[in-house]
XYZ file of C-alpha atoms in Angstrom:
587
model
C -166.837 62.260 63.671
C -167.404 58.838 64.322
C -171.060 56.544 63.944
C -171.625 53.723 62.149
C -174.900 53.876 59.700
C -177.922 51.570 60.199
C -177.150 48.066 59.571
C -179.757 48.365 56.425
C -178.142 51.009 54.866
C -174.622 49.967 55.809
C -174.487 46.473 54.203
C -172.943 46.864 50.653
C -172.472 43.901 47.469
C -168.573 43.225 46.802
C -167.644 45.010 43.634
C -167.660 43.135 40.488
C -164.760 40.755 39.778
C -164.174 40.732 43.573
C -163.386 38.177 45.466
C -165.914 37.063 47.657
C -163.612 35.937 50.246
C -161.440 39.029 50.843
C -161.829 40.743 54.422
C -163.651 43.812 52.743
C -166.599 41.508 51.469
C -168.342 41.742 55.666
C -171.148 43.758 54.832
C -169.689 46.574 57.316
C -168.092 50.183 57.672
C -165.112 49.492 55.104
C -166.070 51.356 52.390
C -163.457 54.228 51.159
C -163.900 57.763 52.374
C -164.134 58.787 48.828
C -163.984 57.291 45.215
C -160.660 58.810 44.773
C -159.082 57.740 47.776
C -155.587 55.831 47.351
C -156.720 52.034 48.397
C -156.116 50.883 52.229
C -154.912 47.759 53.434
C -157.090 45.006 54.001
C -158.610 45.062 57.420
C -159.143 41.170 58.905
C -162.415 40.680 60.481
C -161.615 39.179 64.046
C -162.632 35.583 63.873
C -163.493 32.766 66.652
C -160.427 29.704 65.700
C -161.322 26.053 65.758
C -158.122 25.831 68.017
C -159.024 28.317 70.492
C -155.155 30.655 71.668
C -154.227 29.718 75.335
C -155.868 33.084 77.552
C -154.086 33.753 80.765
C -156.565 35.246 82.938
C -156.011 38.769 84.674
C -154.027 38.367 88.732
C -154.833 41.447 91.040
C -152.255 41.912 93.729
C -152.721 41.291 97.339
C -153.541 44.419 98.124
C -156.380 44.985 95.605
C -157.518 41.315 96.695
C -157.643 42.283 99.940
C -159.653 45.326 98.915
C -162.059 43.652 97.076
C -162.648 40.695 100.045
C -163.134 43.459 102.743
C -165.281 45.451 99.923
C -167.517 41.706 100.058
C -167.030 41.486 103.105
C -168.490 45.292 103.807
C -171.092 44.768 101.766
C -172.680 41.258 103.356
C -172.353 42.822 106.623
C -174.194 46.356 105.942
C -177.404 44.799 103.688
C -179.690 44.263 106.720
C -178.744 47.857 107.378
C -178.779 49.856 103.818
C -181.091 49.647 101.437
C -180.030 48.388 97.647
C -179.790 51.145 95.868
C -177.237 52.160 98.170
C -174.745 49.453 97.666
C -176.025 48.552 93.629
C -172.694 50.516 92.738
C -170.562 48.446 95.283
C -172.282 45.315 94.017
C -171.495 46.552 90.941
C -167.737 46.991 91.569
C -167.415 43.598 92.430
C -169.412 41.627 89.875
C -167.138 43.573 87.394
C -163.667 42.933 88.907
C -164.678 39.499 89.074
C -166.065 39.519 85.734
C -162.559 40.977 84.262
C -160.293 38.709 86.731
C -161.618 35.551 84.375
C -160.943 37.146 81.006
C -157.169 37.632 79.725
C -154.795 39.868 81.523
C -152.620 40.109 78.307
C -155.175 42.531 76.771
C -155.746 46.452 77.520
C -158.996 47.479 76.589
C -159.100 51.209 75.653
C -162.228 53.158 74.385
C -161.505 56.025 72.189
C -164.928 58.423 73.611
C -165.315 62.506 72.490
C -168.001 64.505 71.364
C -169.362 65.786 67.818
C -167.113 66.481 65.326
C -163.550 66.057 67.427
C -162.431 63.486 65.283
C -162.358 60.445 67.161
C -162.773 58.276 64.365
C -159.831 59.826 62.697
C -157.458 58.549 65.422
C -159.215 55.409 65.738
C -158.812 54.686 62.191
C -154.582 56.374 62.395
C -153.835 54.218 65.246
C -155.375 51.196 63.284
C -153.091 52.300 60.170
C -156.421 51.499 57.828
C -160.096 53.014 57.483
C -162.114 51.128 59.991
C -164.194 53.273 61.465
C -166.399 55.411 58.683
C -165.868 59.515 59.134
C -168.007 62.515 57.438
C -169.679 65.291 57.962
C -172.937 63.877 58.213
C -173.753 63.949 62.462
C -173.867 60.772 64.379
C -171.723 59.259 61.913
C -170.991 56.542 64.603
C -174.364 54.462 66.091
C -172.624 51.680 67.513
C -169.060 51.214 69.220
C -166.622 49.210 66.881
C -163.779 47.139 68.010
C -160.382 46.566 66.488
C -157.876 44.105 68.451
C -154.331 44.206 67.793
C -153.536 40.393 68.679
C -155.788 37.193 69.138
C -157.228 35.728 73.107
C -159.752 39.162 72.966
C -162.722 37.272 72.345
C -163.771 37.240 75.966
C -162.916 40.884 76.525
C -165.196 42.346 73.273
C -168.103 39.796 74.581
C -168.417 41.602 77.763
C -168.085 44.677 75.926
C -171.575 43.220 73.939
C -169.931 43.860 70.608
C -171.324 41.807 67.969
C -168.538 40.175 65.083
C -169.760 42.338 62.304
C -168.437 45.307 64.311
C -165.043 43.443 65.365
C -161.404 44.485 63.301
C -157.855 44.259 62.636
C -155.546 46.704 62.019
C -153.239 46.756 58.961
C -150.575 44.243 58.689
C -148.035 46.413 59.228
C -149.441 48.177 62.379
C -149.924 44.976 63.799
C -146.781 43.409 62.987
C -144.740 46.367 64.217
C -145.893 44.815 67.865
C -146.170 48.008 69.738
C -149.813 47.842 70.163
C -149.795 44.188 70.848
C -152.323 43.522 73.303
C -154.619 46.292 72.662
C -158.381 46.085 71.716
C -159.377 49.577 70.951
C -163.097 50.352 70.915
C -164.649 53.419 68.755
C -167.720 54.839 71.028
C -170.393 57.172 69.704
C -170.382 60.697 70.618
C -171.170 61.403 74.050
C -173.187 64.219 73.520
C -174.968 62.716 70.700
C -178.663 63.924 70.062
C -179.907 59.854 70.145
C -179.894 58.822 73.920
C -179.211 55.312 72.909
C -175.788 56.656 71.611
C -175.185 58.082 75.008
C -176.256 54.650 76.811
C -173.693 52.993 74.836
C -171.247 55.303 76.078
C -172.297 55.154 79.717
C -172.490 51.408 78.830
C -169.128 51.085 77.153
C -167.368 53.055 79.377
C -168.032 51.277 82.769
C -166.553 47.812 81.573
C -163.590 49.313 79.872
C -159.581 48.849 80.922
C -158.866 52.781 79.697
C -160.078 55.762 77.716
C -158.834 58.174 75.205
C -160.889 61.396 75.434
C -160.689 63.282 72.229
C -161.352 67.117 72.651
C -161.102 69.693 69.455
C -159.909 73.238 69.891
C -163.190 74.798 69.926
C -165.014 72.289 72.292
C -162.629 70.930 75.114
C -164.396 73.225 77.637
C -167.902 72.015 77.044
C -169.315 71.456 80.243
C -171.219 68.178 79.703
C -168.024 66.617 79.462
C -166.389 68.063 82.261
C -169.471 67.933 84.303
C -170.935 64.406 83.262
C -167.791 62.499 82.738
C -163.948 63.797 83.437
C -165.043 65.727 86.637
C -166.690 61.845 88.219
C -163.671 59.735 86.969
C -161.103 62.363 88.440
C -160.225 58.649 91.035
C -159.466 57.478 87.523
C -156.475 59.783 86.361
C -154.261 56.952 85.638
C -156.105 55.371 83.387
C -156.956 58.203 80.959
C -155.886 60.151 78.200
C -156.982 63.460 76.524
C -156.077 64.073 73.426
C -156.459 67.338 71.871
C -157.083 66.665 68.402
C -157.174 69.130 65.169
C -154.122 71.108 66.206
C -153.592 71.750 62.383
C -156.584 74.007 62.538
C -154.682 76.243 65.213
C -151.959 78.870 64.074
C -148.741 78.952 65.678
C -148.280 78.900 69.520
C -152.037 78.946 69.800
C -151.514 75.089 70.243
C -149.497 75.483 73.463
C -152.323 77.724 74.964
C -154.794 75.812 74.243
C -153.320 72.923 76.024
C -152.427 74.756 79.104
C -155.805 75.616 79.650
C -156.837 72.097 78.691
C -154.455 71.584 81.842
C -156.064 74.165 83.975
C -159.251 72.448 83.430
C -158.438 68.877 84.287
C -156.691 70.254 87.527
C -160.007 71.971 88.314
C -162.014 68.644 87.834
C -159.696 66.870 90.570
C -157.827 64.975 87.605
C -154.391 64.266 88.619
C -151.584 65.481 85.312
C -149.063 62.118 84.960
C -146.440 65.088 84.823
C -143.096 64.809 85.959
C -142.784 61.070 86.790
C -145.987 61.406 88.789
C -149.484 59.072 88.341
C -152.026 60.546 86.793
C -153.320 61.453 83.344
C -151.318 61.598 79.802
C -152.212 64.796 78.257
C -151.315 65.514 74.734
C -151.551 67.044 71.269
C -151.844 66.063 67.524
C -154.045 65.832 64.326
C -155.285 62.864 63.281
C -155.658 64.280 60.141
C -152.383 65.032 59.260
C -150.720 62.650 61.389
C -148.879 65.163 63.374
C -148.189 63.749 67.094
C -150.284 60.255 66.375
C -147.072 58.751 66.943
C -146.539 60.375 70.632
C -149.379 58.379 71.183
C -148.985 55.700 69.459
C -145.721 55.530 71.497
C -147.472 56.154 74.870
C -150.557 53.854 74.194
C -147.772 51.281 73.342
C -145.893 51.718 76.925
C -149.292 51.895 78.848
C -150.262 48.366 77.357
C -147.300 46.648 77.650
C -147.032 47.385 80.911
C -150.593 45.238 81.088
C -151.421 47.488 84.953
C -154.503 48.984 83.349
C -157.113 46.525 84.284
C -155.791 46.484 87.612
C -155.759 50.086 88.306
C -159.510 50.507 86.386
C -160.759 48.355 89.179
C -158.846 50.160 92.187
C -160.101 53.014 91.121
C -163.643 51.929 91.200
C -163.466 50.371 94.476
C -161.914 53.475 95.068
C -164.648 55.498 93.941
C -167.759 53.262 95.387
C -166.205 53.829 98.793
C -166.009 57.407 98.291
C -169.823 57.041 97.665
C -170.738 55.027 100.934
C -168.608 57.255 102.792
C -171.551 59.067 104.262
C -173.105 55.782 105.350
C -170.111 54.670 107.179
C -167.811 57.774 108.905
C -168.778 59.070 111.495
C -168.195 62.499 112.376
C -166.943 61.721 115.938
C -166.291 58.833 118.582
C -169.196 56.683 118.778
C -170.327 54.013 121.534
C -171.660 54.552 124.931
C -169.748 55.325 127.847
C -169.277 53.856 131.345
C -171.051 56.908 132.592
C -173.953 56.731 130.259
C -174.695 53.498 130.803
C -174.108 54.444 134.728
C -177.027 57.118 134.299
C -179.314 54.587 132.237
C -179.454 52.022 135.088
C -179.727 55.045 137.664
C -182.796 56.262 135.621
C -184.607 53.295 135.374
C -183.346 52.519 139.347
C -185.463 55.848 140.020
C -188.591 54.768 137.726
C -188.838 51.528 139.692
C -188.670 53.727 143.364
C -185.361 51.865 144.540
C -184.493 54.899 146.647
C -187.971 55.050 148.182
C -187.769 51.390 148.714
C -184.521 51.380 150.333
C -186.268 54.137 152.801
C -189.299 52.079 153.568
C -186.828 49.028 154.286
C -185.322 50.906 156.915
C -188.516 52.400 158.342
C -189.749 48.476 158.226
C -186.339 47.578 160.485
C -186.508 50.677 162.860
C -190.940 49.973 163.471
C -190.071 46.231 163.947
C -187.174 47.006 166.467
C -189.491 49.567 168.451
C -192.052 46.405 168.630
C -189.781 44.381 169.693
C -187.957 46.601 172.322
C -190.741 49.001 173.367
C -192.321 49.233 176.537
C -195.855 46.255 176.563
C -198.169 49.529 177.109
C -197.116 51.009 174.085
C -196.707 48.029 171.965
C -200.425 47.453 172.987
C -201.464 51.139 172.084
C -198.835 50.542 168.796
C -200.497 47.453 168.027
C -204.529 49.300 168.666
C -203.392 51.522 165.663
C -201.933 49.242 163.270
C -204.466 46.954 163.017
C -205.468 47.710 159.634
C -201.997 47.513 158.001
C -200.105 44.155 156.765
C -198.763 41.684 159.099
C -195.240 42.276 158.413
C -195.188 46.019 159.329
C -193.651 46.868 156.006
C -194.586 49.441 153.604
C -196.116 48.266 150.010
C -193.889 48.902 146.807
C -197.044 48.398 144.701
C -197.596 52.103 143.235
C -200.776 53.579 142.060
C -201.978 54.189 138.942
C -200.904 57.700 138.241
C -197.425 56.731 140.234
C -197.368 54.058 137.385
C -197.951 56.565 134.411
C -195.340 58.160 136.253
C -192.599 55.338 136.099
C -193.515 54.188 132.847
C -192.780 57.717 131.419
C -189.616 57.924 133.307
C -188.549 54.570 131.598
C -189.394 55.710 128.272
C -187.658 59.004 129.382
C -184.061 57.028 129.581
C -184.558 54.595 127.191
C -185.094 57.404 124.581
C -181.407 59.362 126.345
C -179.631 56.154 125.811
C -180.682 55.889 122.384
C -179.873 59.548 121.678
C -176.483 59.240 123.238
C -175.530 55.890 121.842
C -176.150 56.831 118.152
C -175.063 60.485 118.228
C -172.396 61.147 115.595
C -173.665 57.825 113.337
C -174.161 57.962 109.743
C -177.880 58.106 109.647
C -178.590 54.509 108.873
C -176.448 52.933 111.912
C -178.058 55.818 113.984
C -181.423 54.696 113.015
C -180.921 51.060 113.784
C -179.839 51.692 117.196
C -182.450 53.570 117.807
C -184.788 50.489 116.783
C -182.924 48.238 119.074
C -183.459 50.351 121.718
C -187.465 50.903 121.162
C -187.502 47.133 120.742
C -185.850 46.617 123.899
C -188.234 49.359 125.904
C -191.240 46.898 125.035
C -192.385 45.547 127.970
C -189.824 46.753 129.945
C -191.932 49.024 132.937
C -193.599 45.782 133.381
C -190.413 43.387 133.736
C -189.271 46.168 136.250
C -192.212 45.519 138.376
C -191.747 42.368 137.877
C -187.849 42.396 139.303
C -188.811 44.994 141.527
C -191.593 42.441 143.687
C -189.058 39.401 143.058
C -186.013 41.313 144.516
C -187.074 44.285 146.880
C -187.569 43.046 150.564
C -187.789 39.315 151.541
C -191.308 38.040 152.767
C -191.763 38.209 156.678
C -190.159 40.593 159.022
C -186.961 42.111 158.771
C -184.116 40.117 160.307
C -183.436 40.966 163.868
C -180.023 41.465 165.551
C -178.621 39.241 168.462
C -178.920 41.742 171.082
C -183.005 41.942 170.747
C -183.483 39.263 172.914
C -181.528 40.725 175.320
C -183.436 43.546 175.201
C -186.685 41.755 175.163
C -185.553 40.454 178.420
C -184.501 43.730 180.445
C -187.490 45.252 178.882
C -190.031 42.108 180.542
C -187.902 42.922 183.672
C -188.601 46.666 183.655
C -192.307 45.605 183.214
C -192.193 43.217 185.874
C -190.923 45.652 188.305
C -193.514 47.972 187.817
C -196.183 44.893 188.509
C -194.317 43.680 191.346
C -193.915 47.506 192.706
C -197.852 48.088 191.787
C -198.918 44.516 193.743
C -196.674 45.556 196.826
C -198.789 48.600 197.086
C -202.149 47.433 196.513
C -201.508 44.990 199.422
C -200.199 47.386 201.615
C -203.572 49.381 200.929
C -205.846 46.454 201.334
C -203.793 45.287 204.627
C -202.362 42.380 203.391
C -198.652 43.387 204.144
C -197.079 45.926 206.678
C -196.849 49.371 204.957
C -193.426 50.525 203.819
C -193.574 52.469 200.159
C -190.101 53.029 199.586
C -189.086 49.598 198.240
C -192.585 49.074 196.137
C -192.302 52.710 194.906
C -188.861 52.171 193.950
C -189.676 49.024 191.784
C -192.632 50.862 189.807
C -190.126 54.030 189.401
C -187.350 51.921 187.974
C -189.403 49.975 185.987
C -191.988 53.043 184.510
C -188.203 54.540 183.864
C -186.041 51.774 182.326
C -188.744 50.622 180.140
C -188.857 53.659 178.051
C -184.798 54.860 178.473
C -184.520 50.513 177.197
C -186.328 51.202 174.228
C -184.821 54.676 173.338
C -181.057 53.106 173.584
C -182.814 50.102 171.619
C -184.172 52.230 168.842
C -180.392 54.177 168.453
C -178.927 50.964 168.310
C -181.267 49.824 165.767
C -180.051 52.587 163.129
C -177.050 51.268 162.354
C -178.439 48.152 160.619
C -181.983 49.503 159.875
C -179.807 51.629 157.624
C -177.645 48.831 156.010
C -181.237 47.059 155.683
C -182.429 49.330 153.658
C -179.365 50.048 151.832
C -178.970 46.641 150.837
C -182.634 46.543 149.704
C -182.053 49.403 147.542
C -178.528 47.877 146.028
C -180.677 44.857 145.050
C -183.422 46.974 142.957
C -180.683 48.988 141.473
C -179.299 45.772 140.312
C -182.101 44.457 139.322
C -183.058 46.958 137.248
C -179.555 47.374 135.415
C -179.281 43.974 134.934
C -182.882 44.017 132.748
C -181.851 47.430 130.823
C -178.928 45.576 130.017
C -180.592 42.628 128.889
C -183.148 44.249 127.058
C -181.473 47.770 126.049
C -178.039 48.187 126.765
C -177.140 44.692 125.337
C -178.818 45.013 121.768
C -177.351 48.707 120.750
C -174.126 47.557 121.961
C -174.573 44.804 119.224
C -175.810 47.107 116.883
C -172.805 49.427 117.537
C -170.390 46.349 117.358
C -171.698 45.774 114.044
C -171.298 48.992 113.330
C -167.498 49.140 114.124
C -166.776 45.392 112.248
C -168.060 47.532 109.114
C -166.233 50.649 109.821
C -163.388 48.812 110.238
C -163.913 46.814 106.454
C -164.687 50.341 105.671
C -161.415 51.475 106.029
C -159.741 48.416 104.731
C -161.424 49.273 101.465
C -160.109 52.883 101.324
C -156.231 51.607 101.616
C -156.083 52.800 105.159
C -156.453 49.267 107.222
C -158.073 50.196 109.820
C -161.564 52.068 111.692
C -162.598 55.808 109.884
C -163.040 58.190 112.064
């Protein structure tokens, strides 16, 4: 089991009649596992060179570049929306890859991570080829994570990692002249289910910044649920950077081995973790002992193929960005077509249309028309008994669109009434933040808004002054002063027959006051059916200029603001799905 003692206790004086300058003399974990142990190569203590080597920094390929920009991209458009804590692991993501993109791409870091007693420090020190990293029986062994790099430019790489020098290595000569490794920096963690939390926050630490990770399970704990639960089961997006190891095979008796690993299997396919089986991505799963040596060198082997082919950095970052948008997917899918129809936004303006009485104005425009046509056209007896009982009301004859107060209470609840609908309608099926933020634009936009529509409403109901007349009223004016002055003529022939004044004869006078007492009225009833016609148009077109009115300020002050908020919404959708690999809107 791996842990490195206290720095106090771990510091030891080079033997006598040593020299002070070997690699051993550091101070560190390089003492021998016992007395009697056959001496190990020297390990080199990685040092910073006067003549710094020449680093090429990591290059992502288009398509994870194009990830990470609409990842940026998703998350500058969405913070006015979600709160921080929300996109901390997205911000995350991308302080990281841009963190790694600056450091060298000719490295593969690779944490070796397991739990009590599995022997993690056994492979770490077998894949090294020397005793780097101190094992016993004494539990946490390791407190720290130790680093050993297989070739120089690492420096960068096991500063981010927040290693300190006394806890950097080098393998043996001859593992790192056989060249297979080259390029690897392997780090040691402590045990992940250690009983010191800081052991486990250098874990969690450790583990977010690395390239790769060995997990080392032992026969008797590769079930444990803290591991499966805490760690393999959450990087199951990250199959193709891992490797579990089943370690201390020598401790199982003949095909027990094979068993054990197929159930390993059956586990990691539970946890979501993809089995690089078969020529297919996904996790390397094997077994050895790092004790005896048995299989170390199918790893060694596979270790050595997974650096060269220097992908691992790349692929650690997909699969984060990979994994953050599988977090923020509840903030941006939505579970069905979102926006606001034709018809919805039809019904809002009819609503708010109704609130403002544009169907009752429209009817007291054509009342208006059809009274001032009767004045016009009706007979002078009852335009003067007409004009005894509407003394009291305005000049123009028209009807007032000014409500009362409860008919106000009335309107105002009706606007509230659709502003609330459209809200409900525009944001159903948003992820809850969107959905709340249109709802806010639309209570914004309801402010004021009864008060703009009585506003519109006085501006552009009926014009001022009487209702325009057609061309055939004076016409009609005239036959109906003719029908009147038949009847006076008629009347004045008779009274001077009765007085004497003129030879009595009372068919013609009679005549005159029968056609005019007739005509007058049959004038004004074909007058007032000729006036329907374009008293209705009149008050029609009043009514199409409320309605328009009062759509054009709901859209202004409604309509126009959740359509932003929903246009928003879609530009991050759509940078939504160019961060899951798809290119275009989630559904």
């Amino acid at each position: 089991m791996t842990a490195s003692r206290p720095e106090s206790s771990a510091r030891t004086d080079a033997p006598s009649g040593t020299d002070s300058s070997t690699p051993w003399d550091d101070g560190l974990i390089a003492r021998r596992v016992t007395e009697t142990a056959p001496a190990e190569p020297p390990v080199a203590a990685e040092t910073r060179a006067s003549g710094r080597p020449l680093v090429m920094p990591l290059a992502y390929d288009g398509a994870l570049r194009a990830r990470l920009d609409a990842l940026r991209e998703l998350v500058g458009l969405s913070r006015a929306r979600l709160d921080n804590k929300t996109l901390a692991e997205a911000g995350r993501v991308l302080d990281e890859a841009a963190a790694r993109r600056r450091l060298s791409g000719q490295h593969t870091v690779v944490a070796i991570a397991g739990a009590t007693g599995s022997g993690k420090s056994q492979l770490f020190n077998a894949l090294a080829g020397v005793t780097i990293s101190e094992t016993g029986v004494r539990r946490p062994t390791t407190a720290s994570p130790l680093v050993c790099s297989w070739s120089d430019g690492a420096v960068g790489l096991i500063d981010r990692l927040g290693i300190p020098p006394r806890l950097r290595r080098r393998p043996a000569q001859s593992a790192a002249a056989d060249g297979q490794l080259r390029g690897l920096v392997l780090v040691d963690l402590p045990d992940h289910d250690s009983a010191a939390v800081q052991h486990r926050e250098q874990v969690d630490r450790v583990l977010a910044l690395v390239d790769a990770v060995i997990w080392v399970v032992d026969p008797e704990k590769y079930a444990d649920a803290v591991l499966h639960e805490r760690y393999l089961r959450p990087m199951a997006g990250h199959a193709e950077i891992m490797f579990v190891v089943l370690n201390q095979t020598d401790r199982l008796p003949g095909e027990a081995t094979d068993q054990v690993l197929d159930d390993l299997r059956r586990l990691l396919d539970e946890d979501g973790i993809a089995l690089g089986e078969h020529g297919e991505p996904g996790a390397t799963v094997l077994a050895l002992s790092a004790l005896t040596g048995d299989g170390v060198g199918d790893l060694r082997e596979a270790l050595g193929q997974f650096v060269a082919g220097r992908g691992a950095a790349a692929r650690r970052i997909s699969a984060d960005v990979e994994a953050a948008g599988w977090r923020l997917r509840p903030v941006y899918a939505a579970r069905r077509r979102t926006g606001l129809s034709e018809e919805a936004r039809d019904e809002f303006s009819a609503r708010l249309a109704d609130a403002i009485g544009a169907t009752a104005a429209g009817e007291a425009a054509e009342r208006a028309w059809l009274r001032n046509a009767n004045r016009a056209c009706g007979t002078p007896w009852l335009r003067l008994w007409r004009w005894y009982q509407d003394r009291g009301e305005p000049p123009t004859g028209r009807l007032s669109l000014r409500m009362q107060t409860d008919e106000e209470a009335t309107a105002r609840q009706r606007v509230e009434q659709a502003v609330r609908t459209v809200a409900d309608q525009a944001s159903d099926g948003l992820p809850a933040p969107w959905a709340q933020a249109v709802r806010e634009a639309a209570v914004r936009g309801a402010q004021g808004l009864p008060e703009a529509l009585d506003e519109l409403a006085a501006r552009a109901g009926l014009p001022p002054g009487r209702p325009p007349r057609p061309g055939w009223w004076p016409a009609a004016v005239l036959v109906q002063a003719a029908m009147t002055i038949l009847q006076i003529v008629g009347g004045l022939w008779l009274v001077a027959q009765i007085v004497g004044v003129m030879a009595p004869n009372l068919g013609v006078p009679v005549l005159l006051m029968v056609a005019g007492i007739v005509g007058g009225p049959l004038v004004e009833w074909g007058c007032r059916i000729a006036a329907r016609g374009p008293a209705r148009r009149y008050g029609l077109e009043a009514e199409r200029r409320l309605r328009e009115a009062a759509a054009g300020c709901g859209r202004a002050r409604v309509l126009d603001p959740v359509a932003a908020e929903l246009l928003r919404y879609r530009e991050v959708r759509e940078q939504y799905g160019r961060v899951m690999g798809v290119g275009g809107a989630v559904k």
